[in-house]
Amino acid sequence: GWCSRNNNSELIMADYRTEKGTIIQTLASDLAANAANEGITWYNSTSGLYKVVVDTGGDSYAVQTITTS
């Protein structure tokens, strides 16, 4: 997959464009953490961080930061 976790449970991003064939969108704020946005990855231009909406179990979702190193 394009995303995995390191030993600190941080999300690590592979080459997203190579894996998914698309460019990540740039947004000024985070998307809502909900089922409709699950799996969407973006670059938050305000924080300077890559983000993704993940399913945290049950009906819960969260925005998580993706580390690039």
Coordinates of N, CA and C in Angstrom, one line a residue:
G1 N 0.8 -1.2 0.0 CA 0.0 0.0 0.0 C 0.9 1.3 0.0
W2 N 0.2 2.4 -0.1 CA 0.9 3.6 -0.2 C 1.2 4.2 1.2
C3 N 0.7 3.6 2.2 CA 0.8 4.2 3.5 C 1.0 3.1 4.5
S4 N 2.0 3.2 5.4 CA 2.2 2.2 6.5 C 2.5 2.9 7.8
R5 N 2.8 2.2 8.8 CA 3.1 2.8 10.1 C 4.5 2.4 10.5
N6 N 5.2 3.3 11.1 CA 6.5 3.0 11.7 C 6.4 2.5 13.1
N7 N 7.5 2.3 13.8 CA 7.5 1.8 15.2 C 6.8 2.7 16.2
N8 N 6.7 4.0 15.8 CA 6.0 4.9 16.7 C 4.5 5.1 16.3
S9 N 4.0 4.2 15.5 CA 2.6 4.3 15.0 C 2.3 5.5 14.2
E10 N 3.4 6.2 13.6 CA 3.2 7.3 12.7 C 3.0 6.8 11.3
L11 N 2.1 7.4 10.6 CA 1.9 7.0 9.2 C 3.0 7.5 8.3
I12 N 3.5 6.6 7.5 CA 4.6 6.9 6.5 C 4.0 6.8 5.1
M13 N 4.3 7.8 4.3 CA 3.8 7.9 3.0 C 4.8 7.5 2.0
A14 N 4.4 6.6 1.1 CA 5.2 6.1 0.0 C 5.0 7.2 -1.2
D15 N 5.5 6.9 -2.3 CA 5.3 7.8 -3.5 C 3.8 7.7 -3.9
Y16 N 3.0 8.6 -3.4 CA 1.6 8.5 -3.6 C 1.2 8.6 -5.1
R17 N 1.9 9.4 -5.9 CA 1.5 9.6 -7.3 C 1.8 8.3 -8.0
T18 N 2.9 7.6 -7.7 CA 3.3 6.4 -8.4 C 2.3 5.3 -8.0
E19 N 1.9 5.2 -6.7 CA 1.0 4.2 -6.3 C -0.5 4.4 -6.7
K20 N -0.9 5.7 -6.7 CA -2.3 6.0 -6.9 C -2.6 6.6 -8.3
G21 N -1.5 7.2 -8.9 CA -1.7 7.8 -10.2 C -2.3 9.2 -10.2
T22 N -2.4 9.8 -9.0 CA -3.1 11.1 -8.9 C -2.2 12.0 -8.1
I23 N -2.5 13.3 -8.2 CA -1.8 14.3 -7.4 C -2.6 14.6 -6.2
I24 N -2.0 14.8 -5.1 CA -2.6 15.1 -3.8 C -3.1 16.5 -3.9
Q25 N -4.3 16.8 -3.5 CA -4.9 18.1 -3.5 C -4.3 18.9 -2.3
T26 N -4.2 20.2 -2.5 CA -3.7 21.1 -1.4 C -4.9 21.9 -0.9
L27 N -5.1 21.8 0.5 CA -6.2 22.5 1.1 C -5.6 23.3 2.2
A28 N -6.3 24.4 2.6 CA -5.9 25.3 3.6 C -6.3 24.8 5.0
S29 N -7.3 23.9 5.1 CA -7.7 23.3 6.4 C -8.0 21.8 6.2
D30 N -8.2 21.1 7.3 CA -8.4 19.7 7.3 C -9.8 19.4 6.8
L31 N -10.0 18.2 6.2 CA -11.3 17.7 5.9 C -12.0 17.2 7.1
A32 N -13.3 17.0 7.1 CA -14.0 16.4 8.2 C -13.6 15.0 8.3
A33 N -13.5 14.5 9.6 CA -13.2 13.1 9.8 C -14.5 12.3 9.8
N34 N -14.8 11.8 8.6 CA -16.1 11.0 8.5 C -15.9 10.0 7.4
A35 N -16.9 9.1 7.3 CA -16.8 8.0 6.4 C -16.7 8.4 4.9
A36 N -17.3 9.6 4.6 CA -17.3 10.1 3.2 C -15.9 10.5 2.8
N37 N -15.1 10.8 3.8 CA -13.7 11.3 3.5 C -12.6 10.2 3.8
E38 N -13.0 9.1 4.2 CA -12.1 8.0 4.6 C -11.1 7.7 3.4
G39 N -9.9 7.7 3.7 CA -8.8 7.4 2.7 C -8.4 8.5 1.8
I40 N -9.0 9.7 1.9 CA -8.6 10.9 1.2 C -7.3 11.4 1.8
T41 N -6.4 11.7 1.0 CA -5.1 12.3 1.4 C -5.0 13.7 0.8
W42 N -4.4 14.6 1.6 CA -4.2 16.0 1.1 C -3.0 16.6 1.8
Y43 N -2.6 17.7 1.3 CA -1.5 18.5 1.9 C -2.2 19.7 2.5
N44 N -2.0 19.9 3.8 CA -2.6 21.1 4.5 C -1.6 22.2 4.3
S45 N -1.9 23.2 3.5 CA -0.9 24.3 3.3 C -0.7 25.2 4.5
T46 N -1.7 25.2 5.4 CA -1.6 26.1 6.6 C -0.6 25.4 7.6
S47 N -0.7 24.1 7.8 CA 0.2 23.4 8.7 C 1.5 22.9 8.1
G48 N 1.5 22.8 6.7 CA 2.6 22.3 6.0 C 2.8 20.8 6.2
L49 N 1.6 20.1 6.4 CA 1.7 18.7 6.7 C 0.8 17.9 5.7
Y50 N 1.1 16.6 5.5 CA 0.2 15.7 4.7 C -0.7 15.1 5.7
K51 N -2.0 15.0 5.3 CA -3.0 14.4 6.2 C -3.8 13.3 5.4
V52 N -4.5 12.5 6.2 CA -5.3 11.5 5.7 C -6.5 11.2 6.7
V53 N -7.7 10.9 6.2 CA -8.8 10.5 7.1 C -8.7 9.0 7.2
V54 N -8.7 8.5 8.4 CA -8.6 7.0 8.7 C -9.8 6.5 9.5
D55 N -10.1 5.3 9.4 CA -11.2 4.6 10.2 C -10.5 4.1 11.4
T56 N -10.9 4.6 12.6 CA -10.3 4.2 13.9 C -11.1 3.1 14.6
G57 N -12.1 2.5 13.9 CA -12.9 1.5 14.5 C -14.3 1.9 14.8
G58 N -15.2 0.9 14.6 CA -16.6 1.2 14.8 C -17.0 2.3 13.8
D59 N -17.7 3.3 14.2 CA -18.1 4.4 13.4 C -17.3 5.6 13.6
S60 N -16.0 5.5 14.1 CA -15.2 6.6 14.4 C -14.1 6.8 13.3
Y61 N -13.8 8.0 13.0 CA -12.8 8.4 12.0 C -11.9 9.5 12.6
A62 N -10.7 9.6 12.1 CA -9.8 10.7 12.6 C -8.9 11.2 11.4
V63 N -8.5 12.4 11.6 CA -7.5 13.0 10.6 C -6.2 12.7 11.3
Q64 N -5.3 12.1 10.5 CA -3.9 11.8 11.0 C -2.9 12.4 10.1
T65 N -1.8 12.8 10.7 CA -0.7 13.4 9.9 C 0.2 12.2 9.4
I66 N 0.6 12.4 8.2 CA 1.5 11.4 7.5 C 2.9 12.0 7.5
T67 N 3.9 11.2 8.0 CA 5.3 11.7 8.0 C 5.9 11.2 6.7
T68 N 6.8 12.0 6.1 CA 7.3 11.7 4.8 C 8.8 11.2 4.9
S69 N 9.2 10.8 6.1 CA 10.6 10.3 6.2 C 10.6 9.1 7.1

